[in-house]
GROMACS .gro file of C-alpha atoms in nm:
model
  193
    1MET     CA    1   0.266  -2.432  -0.122
    2SER     CA    2   0.123  -2.282  -0.434
    3THR     CA    3   0.023  -1.919  -0.454
    4LYS     CA    4  -0.344  -1.842  -0.397
    5ALA     CA    5  -0.324  -1.469  -0.323
    6ILE     CA    6  -0.118  -1.170  -0.431
    7ILE     CA    7  -0.115  -0.866  -0.205
    8PHE     CA    8  -0.015  -0.517  -0.312
    9ASP     CA    9   0.098  -0.208  -0.129
   10CYS     CA   10  -0.084   0.109  -0.233
   11TYR     CA   11   0.145   0.411  -0.205
   12GLY     CA   12   0.471   0.364  -0.389
   13VAL     CA   13   0.333   0.072  -0.593
   14LEU     CA   14  -0.025   0.135  -0.710
   15TYR     CA   15   0.016   0.511  -0.661
   16VAL     CA   16   0.323   0.733  -0.656
   17ASP     CA   17   0.330   0.873  -0.302
   18SER     CA   18   0.240   1.242  -0.253
   19HIS     CA   19   0.406   1.256   0.089
   20ARG     CA   20   0.741   1.251  -0.088
   21SER     CA   21   0.625   1.553  -0.289
   22LEU     CA   22   0.512   1.728   0.030
   23LYS     CA   23   0.853   1.673   0.187
   24GLN     CA   24   1.021   1.810  -0.126
   25GLU     CA   25   0.790   2.113  -0.131
   26TYR     CA   26   0.851   2.182   0.241
   27PRO     CA   27   1.200   2.040   0.315
   28ASP     CA   28   1.226   2.217   0.652
   29LEU     CA   29   0.911   2.034   0.761
   30ALA     CA   30   1.008   1.688   0.632
   31GLN     CA   31   1.041   1.532   0.980
   32ASP     CA   32   0.716   1.693   1.101
   33ILE     CA   33   0.535   1.563   0.790
   34ALA     CA   34   0.681   1.215   0.848
   35ASP     CA   35   0.568   1.224   1.213
   36LEU     CA   36   0.216   1.332   1.113
   37SER     CA   37   0.200   1.061   0.849
   38GLN     CA   38   0.297   0.801   1.109
   39GLN     CA   39   0.026   0.925   1.348
   40SER     CA   40  -0.228   0.900   1.067
   41ASP     CA   41  -0.104   0.557   0.956
   42TYR     CA   42  -0.156   0.419   1.308
   43GLY     CA   43  -0.501   0.578   1.328
   44TRP     CA   44  -0.399   0.804   1.618
   45ILE     CA   45  -0.529   1.109   1.433
   46ASP     CA   46  -0.806   1.122   1.177
   47ARG     CA   47  -0.801   1.278   0.833
   48GLU     CA   48  -0.931   1.616   0.950
   49GLN     CA   49  -0.672   1.639   1.229
   50TYR     CA   50  -0.400   1.545   0.982
   51LEU     CA   51  -0.510   1.815   0.736
   52GLU     CA   52  -0.548   2.079   1.008
   53GLU     CA   53  -0.200   2.008   1.144
   54LEU     CA   54  -0.044   2.015   0.795
   55SER     CA   55  -0.225   2.342   0.731
   56ARG     CA   56  -0.087   2.487   1.056
   57LEU     CA   57   0.268   2.371   0.974
   58THR     CA   58   0.273   2.490   0.612
   59GLY     CA   59   0.054   2.799   0.639
   60GLU     CA   60  -0.162   2.664   0.354
   61SER     CA   61  -0.538   2.604   0.371
   62THR     CA   62  -0.671   2.255   0.435
   63SER     CA   63  -0.838   2.263   0.092
   64PHE     CA   64  -0.501   2.342  -0.069
   65ILE     CA   65  -0.334   2.055   0.121
   66THR     CA   66  -0.613   1.813   0.023
   67GLU     CA   67  -0.590   1.911  -0.343
   68PHE     CA   68  -0.209   1.884  -0.334
   69ILE     CA   69  -0.227   1.530  -0.192
   70LEU     CA   70  -0.495   1.416  -0.436
   71THR     CA   71  -0.324   1.559  -0.744
   72GLU     CA   72   0.031   1.453  -0.653
   73HIS     CA   73  -0.066   1.085  -0.639
   74HIS     CA   74  -0.031   0.929  -0.983
   75LEU     CA   75  -0.203   0.602  -1.063
   76ASN     CA   76   0.018   0.325  -1.199
   77LYS     CA   77  -0.220   0.237  -1.486
   78ALA     CA   78  -0.003  -0.043  -1.622
   79LEU     CA   79  -0.012  -0.210  -1.281
   80VAL     CA   80  -0.391  -0.177  -1.268
   81ALA     CA   81  -0.409  -0.380  -1.590
   82THR     CA   82  -0.173  -0.641  -1.442
   83ILE     CA   83  -0.383  -0.667  -1.124
   84ALA     CA   84  -0.702  -0.714  -1.329
   85GLU     CA   85  -0.533  -0.996  -1.521
   86LEU     CA   86  -0.400  -1.160  -1.202
   87LYS     CA   87  -0.746  -1.145  -1.042
   88THR     CA   88  -0.871  -1.402  -1.292
   89GLN     CA   89  -0.647  -1.663  -1.123
   90TYR     CA   90  -0.566  -1.533  -0.773
   91LYS     CA   91  -0.726  -1.359  -0.479
   92ILE     CA   92  -0.603  -1.000  -0.470
   93GLY     CA   93  -0.540  -0.805  -0.152
   94MET     CA   94  -0.399  -0.476  -0.042
   95VAL     CA   95  -0.208  -0.388   0.274
   96SER     CA   96  -0.128  -0.020   0.315
   97ASN     CA   97   0.004   0.212   0.581
   98VAL     CA   98  -0.256   0.487   0.550
   99GLY     CA   99  -0.482   0.681   0.782
  100ARG     CA  100  -0.858   0.642   0.788
  101GLY     CA  101  -1.048   0.815   0.511
  102TRP     CA  102  -0.774   0.860   0.252
  103LEU     CA  103  -0.793   0.552   0.036
  104GLU     CA  104  -1.159   0.589  -0.061
  105ASP     CA  105  -1.088   0.923  -0.234
  106PHE     CA  106  -0.839   0.756  -0.464
  107PHE     CA  107  -1.039   0.439  -0.517
  108THR     CA  108  -1.356   0.633  -0.598
  109GLN     CA  109  -1.170   0.867  -0.833
  110HIS     CA  110  -1.020   0.576  -1.029
  111ASN     CA  111  -1.287   0.305  -0.971
  112LEU     CA  112  -1.040   0.056  -0.819
  113ARG     CA  113  -1.229  -0.111  -0.532
  114HIS     CA  114  -1.348  -0.400  -0.751
  115LEU     CA  115  -0.989  -0.512  -0.809
  116PHE     CA  116  -0.935  -0.617  -0.446
  117ASN     CA  117  -1.095  -0.901  -0.252
  118VAL     CA  118  -0.957  -0.764   0.075
  119ILE     CA  119  -0.808  -0.430   0.181
  120VAL     CA  120  -0.626  -0.401   0.515
  121LEU     CA  121  -0.539  -0.047   0.623
  122SER     CA  122  -0.306   0.034   0.910
  123GLY     CA  123  -0.515   0.328   1.030
  124GLU     CA  124  -0.816   0.101   1.075
  125GLU     CA  125  -0.624  -0.184   1.238
  126GLY     CA  126  -0.374   0.005   1.456
  127ILE     CA  127  -0.092  -0.208   1.310
  128THR     CA  128   0.156  -0.078   1.053
  129LYS     CA  129   0.390  -0.254   0.815
  130PRO     CA  130   0.645  -0.402   0.864
  131ASN     CA  131   0.476  -0.570   1.166
  132PRO     CA  132   0.413  -0.932   1.052
  133ASP     CA  133   0.070  -0.926   1.221
  134ILE     CA  134  -0.077  -0.700   0.953
  135PHE     CA  135   0.026  -0.947   0.682
  136THR     CA  136  -0.116  -1.240   0.880
  137LEU     CA  137  -0.443  -1.048   0.917
  138ALA     CA  138  -0.460  -0.992   0.540
  139ALA     CA  139  -0.406  -1.364   0.472
  140GLU     CA  140  -0.676  -1.458   0.724
  141ARG     CA  141  -0.925  -1.221   0.562
  142LEU     CA  142  -0.838  -1.361   0.220
  143GLY     CA  143  -0.902  -1.711   0.355
  144VAL     CA  144  -0.553  -1.840   0.276
  145GLU     CA  145  -0.236  -1.933   0.462
  146THR     CA  146   0.047  -1.679   0.471
  147GLY     CA  147   0.263  -1.927   0.279
  148GLU     CA  148   0.013  -1.906  -0.007
  149CYS     CA  149   0.063  -1.529  -0.046
  150ILE     CA  150   0.304  -1.304  -0.231
  151MET     CA  151   0.338  -0.947  -0.099
  152ILE     CA  152   0.451  -0.665  -0.329
  153ASP     CA  153   0.590  -0.352  -0.163
  154ASP     CA  154   0.828  -0.072  -0.254
  155ILE     CA  155   0.995  -0.072   0.090
  156GLN     CA  156   1.235  -0.357   0.169
  157ASP     CA  157   1.156  -0.350   0.544
  158ASN     CA  158   0.790  -0.414   0.460
  159CYS     CA  159   0.892  -0.707   0.240
  160ASN     CA  160   1.097  -0.838   0.533
  161GLY     CA  161   0.787  -0.813   0.755
  162ALA     CA  162   0.584  -1.012   0.501
  163ASP     CA  163   0.862  -1.271   0.482
  164ALA     CA  164   0.862  -1.296   0.864
  165ALA     CA  165   0.487  -1.367   0.850
  166GLY     CA  166   0.557  -1.660   0.616
  167MET     CA  167   0.482  -1.494   0.284
  168ARG     CA  168   0.708  -1.457  -0.014
  169SER     CA  169   0.767  -1.100  -0.126
  170VAL     CA  170   0.873  -0.890  -0.420
  171HIS     CA  171   1.052  -0.561  -0.357
  172TYR     CA  172   0.887  -0.336  -0.617
  173ARG     CA  173   1.114  -0.103  -0.815
  174SER     CA  174   0.944  -0.092  -1.156
  175ASN     CA  175   0.662  -0.261  -1.346
  176THR     CA  176   0.910  -0.449  -1.566
  177GLN     CA  177   1.106  -0.578  -1.267
  178LEU     CA  178   0.781  -0.672  -1.087
  179THR     CA  179   0.655  -0.870  -1.385
  180SER     CA  180   0.982  -1.062  -1.409
  181ASP     CA  181   1.014  -1.133  -1.034
  182LEU     CA  182   0.647  -1.225  -0.994
  183GLN     CA  183   0.657  -1.456  -1.295
  184ALA     CA  184   0.963  -1.633  -1.149
  185LEU     CA  185   0.784  -1.690  -0.817
  186LEU     CA  186   0.466  -1.815  -0.985
  187GLU     CA  187   0.667  -2.046  -1.212
  188SER     CA  188   0.844  -2.187  -0.907
  189ASP     CA  189   0.497  -2.296  -0.782
  190THR     CA  190   0.451  -2.524  -1.082
  191GLN     CA  191   0.803  -2.667  -1.048
  192THR     CA  192   0.745  -2.771  -0.685
  193MET     CA  193   0.412  -2.944  -0.754
   0.00000   0.00000   0.00000
């Protein structure tokens, strides 16, 4: 099958993840922060509950925590340009493990919503990566078969989940590596036609 859609992860690919910075800033709380992030990713707690609990754990105000999270995420501007170029030929999706209410802050701040045909968020669906069902859902919403999708993620287990759903995947490590690996997959489409 030829590729009709390319799906990106958000945190760790499109944005450098602030949760890593939080864990570095508060190493004694790393497991608690990871547990809270998981609860948020599944949609078990909302944004306000997440912030209040982080505030309680760290002793910082919720406004400080919010500002920390928003400023510690760094947009991968080179990848934004690549996505815009890819959108001229492919449907573009996003699948991200993130709680409700977080992504819009980043997308509004950087005017990114227009880049994506479909966005599937774990906190809204109650399914997290690497569960293959979240990838299947993204393909359905894009109107394509899973075999017509390439998933790009910085976590190998998530790539494995996409593969299990029938997609091909690229384990993201750098923009240069992504460009090379993605080009190889897209070129293999033309060789099998």
